[in-house]
Backbone as JSON, one array per atom type, in Angstrom:
{
  "sequence": "MKKTNTIRKKVFAGALAAVCAVSALSTVSFISASAASDRTSFNMTSKASGEAVIVEETQTSTFTLPMKGIDWNYYADSLNVKVTCNIDFRYNICNFKLTAVKPGTANILLKTKDTYGQWTVTPIRVRVGSNMRMNIVQTGSAYVVN",
  "N": [[15.56, 59.57, 24.62], [18.07, 59.15, 25.8], [17.41, 57.55, 27.99], [16.57, 55.19, 26.74], [18.99, 54.25, 25.65], [20.39, 53.73, 28.03], [18.82, 51.69, 29.1], [19.21, 49.75, 27.12], [21.97, 49.3, 27.44], [21.99, 48.21, 30.02], [20.49, 45.87, 29.63], [22.14, 44.55, 27.79], [24.47, 44.28, 29.36], [23.48, 42.6, 31.38], [22.85, 40.32, 29.86], [25.43, 39.63, 28.97], [26.67, 39.07, 31.41], [25.21, 36.8, 32.14], [26.0, 35.01, 30.12], [28.73, 34.76, 30.76], [28.54, 33.53, 33.29], [27.27, 31.1, 32.63], [29.26, 29.98, 30.99], [31.38, 29.62, 32.82], [30.18, 27.83, 34.61], [29.75, 25.68, 32.86], [32.34, 24.82, 32.38], [33.14, 23.93, 34.94], [31.22, 21.93, 35.28], [31.95, 20.25, 33.22], [34.44, 19.36, 34.07], [33.59, 18.05, 36.37], [31.96, 16.07, 35.19], [33.87, 14.66, 33.74], [35.35, 13.71, 35.85], [33.51, 12.07, 37.12], [33.15, 10.1, 35.23], [35.5, 8.66, 35.14], [36.61, 7.14, 37.57], [39.07, 6.19, 38.39], [40.88, 8.13, 37.76], [40.1, 10.56, 38.96], [39.04, 11.85, 42.09], [36.26, 13.06, 43.8], [35.47, 15.68, 46.0], [33.46, 17.5, 48.32], [33.07, 20.85, 49.1], [32.08, 23.0, 51.83], [30.49, 24.9, 50.64], [29.32, 23.49, 48.64], [30.51, 23.19, 46.18], [32.17, 21.27, 43.66], [35.37, 19.76, 43.74], [38.6, 19.01, 42.37], [40.41, 16.25, 43.39], [43.26, 14.47, 43.59], [45.52, 11.85, 43.95], [48.36, 10.92, 42.57], [49.78, 8.0, 41.02], [52.04, 7.94, 39.6], [54.59, 10.11, 38.19], [53.34, 11.75, 36.4], [50.34, 13.29, 35.1], [47.25, 13.58, 33.43], [44.93, 16.06, 32.69], [41.87, 16.66, 31.45], [40.21, 19.41, 29.91], [37.58, 21.5, 28.74], [38.05, 23.34, 25.76], [39.63, 25.45, 23.21], [42.04, 26.64, 23.07], [44.93, 27.27, 25.09], [46.6, 28.21, 28.15], [48.73, 28.99, 30.92], [49.59, 29.76, 34.35], [52.13, 29.5, 36.72], [53.4, 29.44, 40.03], [55.79, 28.31, 40.72], [58.52, 26.09, 39.82], [58.13, 23.43, 40.28], [56.4, 21.73, 39.02], [55.88, 20.69, 35.7], [54.02, 22.0, 33.04], [52.21, 21.06, 30.26], [50.32, 20.9, 27.17], [48.05, 19.24, 25.05], [45.9, 19.74, 22.38], [42.74, 18.56, 21.48], [41.18, 19.11, 18.74], [38.97, 18.1, 17.5], [37.09, 17.47, 19.45], [37.24, 19.72, 20.97], [38.93, 19.81, 23.31], [41.24, 20.46, 25.83], [44.0, 18.82, 26.81], [45.62, 18.88, 29.57], [48.86, 18.21, 30.65], [50.43, 17.31, 33.5], [53.53, 17.23, 35.01], [55.64, 16.01, 37.45], [58.47, 17.68, 38.68], [60.25, 18.38, 40.75], [60.31, 17.89, 44.35], [57.87, 19.7, 46.25], [55.6, 22.55, 46.25], [53.23, 23.78, 43.9], [51.29, 26.44, 42.83], [48.87, 26.72, 40.47], [47.37, 28.24, 37.65], [45.18, 27.12, 35.41], [44.35, 27.81, 32.14], [41.79, 28.04, 29.77], [40.48, 28.61, 26.52], [37.35, 29.36, 25.09], [35.11, 28.74, 22.27], [33.95, 31.18, 21.85], [35.8, 33.01, 22.44], [36.33, 33.6, 25.08], [38.13, 33.33, 28.13], [38.54, 30.8, 30.52], [39.47, 30.29, 33.82], [41.02, 27.99, 35.92], [41.88, 27.38, 39.14], [44.46, 25.47, 40.64], [46.26, 23.44, 43.04], [49.3, 21.84, 43.27], [50.98, 19.4, 44.92], [54.11, 18.03, 45.19], [55.51, 15.09, 46.19], [58.31, 13.55, 47.96], [58.65, 11.15, 46.7], [57.99, 11.77, 44.16], [55.35, 11.62, 43.45], [52.18, 13.15, 42.87], [49.86, 15.35, 44.49], [46.87, 16.65, 43.67], [44.77, 19.39, 43.81], [41.83, 21.24, 43.35], [41.65, 24.62, 43.97], [39.74, 26.58, 44.09], [36.74, 28.0, 42.67], [36.18, 27.74, 39.14], [36.63, 30.51, 36.95], [35.61, 33.18, 34.7], [37.45, 35.22, 32.47], [38.16, 38.16, 30.54]],
  "CA": [[16.59, 58.86, 23.88], [19.12, 58.75, 26.71], [16.87, 56.48, 28.81], [16.58, 53.99, 25.91], [20.37, 53.77, 25.59], [20.71, 53.19, 29.34], [18.14, 50.4, 29.2], [19.92, 48.83, 26.22], [23.24, 48.95, 28.08], [21.71, 47.32, 31.15], [20.07, 44.58, 29.08], [23.35, 43.94, 27.22], [25.33, 43.89, 30.48], [22.85, 41.44, 32.01], [23.04, 39.16, 28.97], [26.85, 39.29, 29.01], [26.92, 38.43, 32.7], [24.62, 35.46, 32.08], [26.88, 34.19, 29.27], [29.94, 34.47, 31.54], [28.18, 32.57, 34.34], [27.03, 29.8, 31.99], [30.55, 29.47, 30.54], [32.12, 29.14, 33.99], [29.5, 26.63, 35.1], [29.96, 24.56, 31.94], [33.69, 24.3, 32.61], [33.13, 23.17, 36.18], [30.43, 20.71, 35.09], [32.72, 19.36, 32.36], [35.43, 18.73, 34.94], [32.85, 17.11, 37.22], [31.54, 14.93, 34.38], [35.08, 13.88, 33.47], [35.72, 13.03, 37.08], [32.54, 11.02, 37.41], [33.24, 9.03, 34.25], [36.74, 7.92, 35.3], [36.9, 7.16, 39.0], [40.47, 5.9, 38.64], [41.66, 9.33, 37.54], [39.71, 11.66, 39.82], [38.14, 11.68, 43.21], [35.58, 14.34, 44.02], [35.03, 15.99, 47.35], [32.55, 18.63, 48.32], [33.33, 21.87, 50.12], [30.88, 23.44, 52.54], [29.65, 25.66, 49.72], [28.68, 22.58, 47.71], [31.2, 23.1, 44.9], [33.0, 20.08, 43.48], [36.78, 20.06, 43.52], [39.43, 17.9, 41.93], [41.37, 15.74, 44.36], [43.9, 13.31, 42.97], [46.84, 11.41, 44.38], [48.84, 10.16, 41.43], [50.64, 6.85, 41.25], [53.26, 8.2, 38.85], [54.98, 11.52, 38.23], [52.6, 12.51, 35.38], [48.89, 13.23, 35.21], [46.57, 14.32, 32.37], [43.69, 16.65, 33.15], [41.15, 17.22, 30.3], [39.31, 20.54, 30.14], [36.99, 21.99, 27.51], [38.67, 24.55, 25.24], [40.29, 25.41, 21.9], [43.36, 27.23, 23.26], [45.29, 27.12, 26.49], [47.71, 28.93, 28.72], [48.76, 28.72, 32.35], [50.52, 30.49, 35.19], [52.56, 28.72, 37.88], [54.27, 30.23, 40.89], [57.05, 27.61, 40.97], [58.93, 25.16, 38.76], [58.03, 22.06, 40.79], [55.56, 20.96, 38.09], [55.91, 21.12, 34.31], [52.67, 21.97, 32.46], [52.11, 21.09, 28.8], [48.94, 20.66, 26.78], [47.72, 18.82, 23.69], [44.5, 20.09, 22.12], [41.97, 17.71, 20.58], [40.28, 20.06, 18.09], [37.74, 17.41, 17.11], [36.15, 17.56, 20.57], [37.54, 20.96, 21.7], [39.41, 19.43, 24.64], [42.64, 20.72, 26.16], [44.5, 17.78, 27.71], [46.77, 19.38, 30.31], [49.72, 17.16, 31.2], [51.2, 17.79, 34.64], [54.66, 16.34, 35.26], [56.42, 16.38, 38.63], [59.88, 17.99, 38.38], [60.98, 18.27, 42.02], [59.39, 18.0, 45.48], [57.45, 21.05, 46.63], [54.22, 22.92, 45.93], [53.01, 24.75, 42.83], [49.95, 26.97, 42.63], [48.78, 26.84, 39.02], [46.11, 28.68, 37.04], [45.0, 26.53, 34.09], [43.49, 28.71, 31.37], [41.28, 27.52, 28.5], [39.7, 29.57, 25.73], [36.23, 28.71, 24.41], [34.9, 29.13, 20.87], [33.49, 32.56, 21.83], [36.95, 33.86, 22.74], [36.44, 33.88, 26.51], [39.06, 32.49, 28.88], [38.13, 30.28, 31.82], [40.64, 30.03, 34.65], [40.78, 27.01, 36.97], [43.04, 27.34, 40.04], [44.78, 24.19, 41.28], [47.5, 23.36, 43.8], [49.93, 20.54, 43.08], [52.06, 19.12, 45.87], [54.95, 16.93, 44.72], [56.18, 14.45, 47.32], [59.69, 13.11, 47.75], [58.58, 10.02, 45.78], [57.6, 12.38, 42.88], [53.91, 11.51, 43.24], [51.54, 14.45, 43.02], [48.53, 15.53, 45.05], [46.31, 17.75, 42.89], [43.53, 19.86, 44.42], [41.29, 22.49, 42.83], [41.65, 25.5, 45.14], [38.65, 27.54, 44.02], [35.84, 27.83, 41.53], [36.64, 28.26, 37.85], [36.02, 31.81, 36.66], [35.79, 33.66, 33.33], [38.1, 36.53, 32.29], [38.17, 38.61, 29.14]],
  "C": [[17.67, 58.32, 24.82], [18.66, 57.57, 27.58], [16.87, 55.16, 28.05], [17.98, 53.4, 25.82], [20.8, 53.15, 26.9], [20.07, 51.82, 29.52], [18.84, 49.37, 28.32], [21.23, 48.37, 26.85], [23.02, 47.97, 29.23], [21.3, 45.93, 30.67], [21.29, 43.84, 28.52], [24.28, 43.46, 28.33], [24.77, 42.66, 31.2], [23.03, 40.18, 31.18], [24.49, 38.7, 28.99], [27.21, 38.59, 30.31], [26.37, 37.01, 32.73], [25.49, 34.52, 31.25], [28.14, 33.8, 30.03], [29.65, 33.41, 32.61], [27.97, 31.18, 33.76], [28.34, 29.18, 31.54], [31.34, 28.91, 31.71], [31.5, 27.86, 34.53], [29.71, 25.44, 34.18], [31.35, 23.98, 32.1], [33.74, 23.45, 33.86], [32.35, 21.87, 36.0], [31.16, 19.74, 34.19], [33.77, 18.63, 33.19], [34.75, 17.7, 35.82], [32.42, 15.88, 36.44], [32.73, 14.05, 34.05], [35.46, 13.08, 34.69], [34.79, 11.87, 37.36], [32.69, 9.85, 36.46], [34.48, 8.18, 34.42], [37.18, 7.99, 36.75], [38.35, 6.84, 39.31], [41.34, 7.13, 38.49], [41.35, 10.44, 38.54], [38.93, 11.15, 41.01], [37.51, 13.04, 43.43], [35.27, 14.48, 45.5], [34.14, 17.2, 47.26], [32.93, 19.58, 49.43], [32.02, 22.23, 50.79], [29.93, 24.19, 51.62], [28.96, 24.78, 48.7], [29.39, 22.47, 46.38], [32.06, 21.85, 44.85], [34.43, 20.51, 43.22], [37.52, 18.8, 43.08], [40.36, 17.52, 43.07], [41.96, 14.49, 43.76], [45.26, 13.06, 43.59], [47.34, 10.5, 43.28], [49.71, 8.99, 41.86], [51.98, 6.99, 40.52], [53.57, 9.69, 38.91], [54.31, 12.34, 37.13], [51.09, 12.31, 35.57], [48.29, 14.08, 34.09], [45.2, 14.76, 32.87], [42.97, 17.27, 31.94], [40.22, 18.35, 30.72], [38.82, 21.04, 28.8], [37.68, 23.27, 27.06], [39.33, 24.33, 23.89], [41.67, 26.05, 21.93], [43.66, 27.14, 24.74], [46.45, 28.03, 26.86], [47.73, 28.56, 30.2], [49.7, 29.69, 33.03], [50.85, 29.58, 36.36], [53.52, 29.56, 38.71], [55.57, 29.52, 41.26], [57.33, 26.66, 39.81], [58.89, 23.71, 39.23], [57.25, 21.14, 39.85], [55.69, 21.56, 36.7], [54.5, 20.96, 33.75], [52.79, 22.05, 30.94], [50.66, 20.77, 28.44], [48.88, 20.22, 25.32], [46.24, 19.09, 23.5], [43.9, 19.1, 21.13], [40.9, 18.61, 19.95], [38.98, 19.41, 17.64], [36.66, 17.56, 18.18], [36.33, 18.84, 21.39], [37.91, 20.67, 23.16], [40.89, 19.76, 24.75], [43.06, 19.67, 27.18], [45.78, 18.3, 28.37], [47.55, 18.2, 30.87], [50.58, 17.8, 32.28], [52.29, 16.77, 34.93], [55.44, 16.86, 36.45], [57.89, 16.58, 38.24], [60.73, 17.84, 39.63], [59.99, 18.43, 43.16], [59.11, 19.45, 45.84], [56.02, 21.29, 46.19], [54.2, 23.95, 44.81], [51.55, 25.14, 42.81], [49.84, 27.32, 41.16], [47.4, 27.34, 38.63], [46.07, 28.09, 35.64], [43.99, 27.37, 33.34], [43.09, 28.04, 30.06], [40.41, 28.57, 27.84], [38.58, 28.82, 25.03], [36.07, 29.26, 23.0], [34.38, 30.56, 20.73], [34.61, 33.54, 22.17], [37.11, 34.21, 24.2], [37.36, 32.87, 27.17], [38.43, 32.08, 30.2], [39.38, 29.87, 32.57], [40.25, 29.07, 35.77], [42.01, 26.95, 37.87], [43.22, 25.96, 40.67], [46.07, 24.34, 42.09], [48.03, 21.94, 43.63], [51.07, 20.42, 44.09], [52.8, 17.89, 45.36], [55.7, 16.39, 45.93], [57.6, 14.02, 46.98], [59.76, 11.89, 46.81], [58.13, 10.44, 44.38], [56.14, 12.12, 42.52], [53.27, 12.84, 43.56], [50.19, 14.34, 43.71], [47.98, 16.77, 44.4], [44.95, 18.11, 43.47], [43.1, 21.15, 43.72], [41.07, 23.41, 44.02], [40.55, 26.54, 45.13], [37.8, 27.27, 42.8], [36.51, 28.36, 40.26], [35.92, 29.59, 37.59], [36.41, 32.27, 35.25], [36.46, 35.03, 33.36], [38.04, 36.9, 30.82], [39.57, 38.81, 28.64]]
}
């Protein structure tokens, strides 16, 4: 009996890990698809590991970054950039709006919640220049948290 429960736990843990991996990959692929569809908004570069990252030099002091999700949150380590979000519930898209407030750098974790209740975190760094234009770079892979 005990061996059956252990096997069930391992199978469940493996399935849960697969769901988390698929969710994280779908967020990254959504960002990549958004970037590929609008070359004026995003430029893509490739790191040595082959992951795609967001690279954007804005022409104004605001920028909208769409990400898949039904809820949102964020963390920022400075007040150089204001982060707001409008959710399009029809398509389950969180449209993050980044607005330059003052020159400097902000490390931001953009968080979106999917329909299964899992949060995906996408780390970005925003550098605001003296002209209030922003340079936005994804600093790591998106990951899933509970």
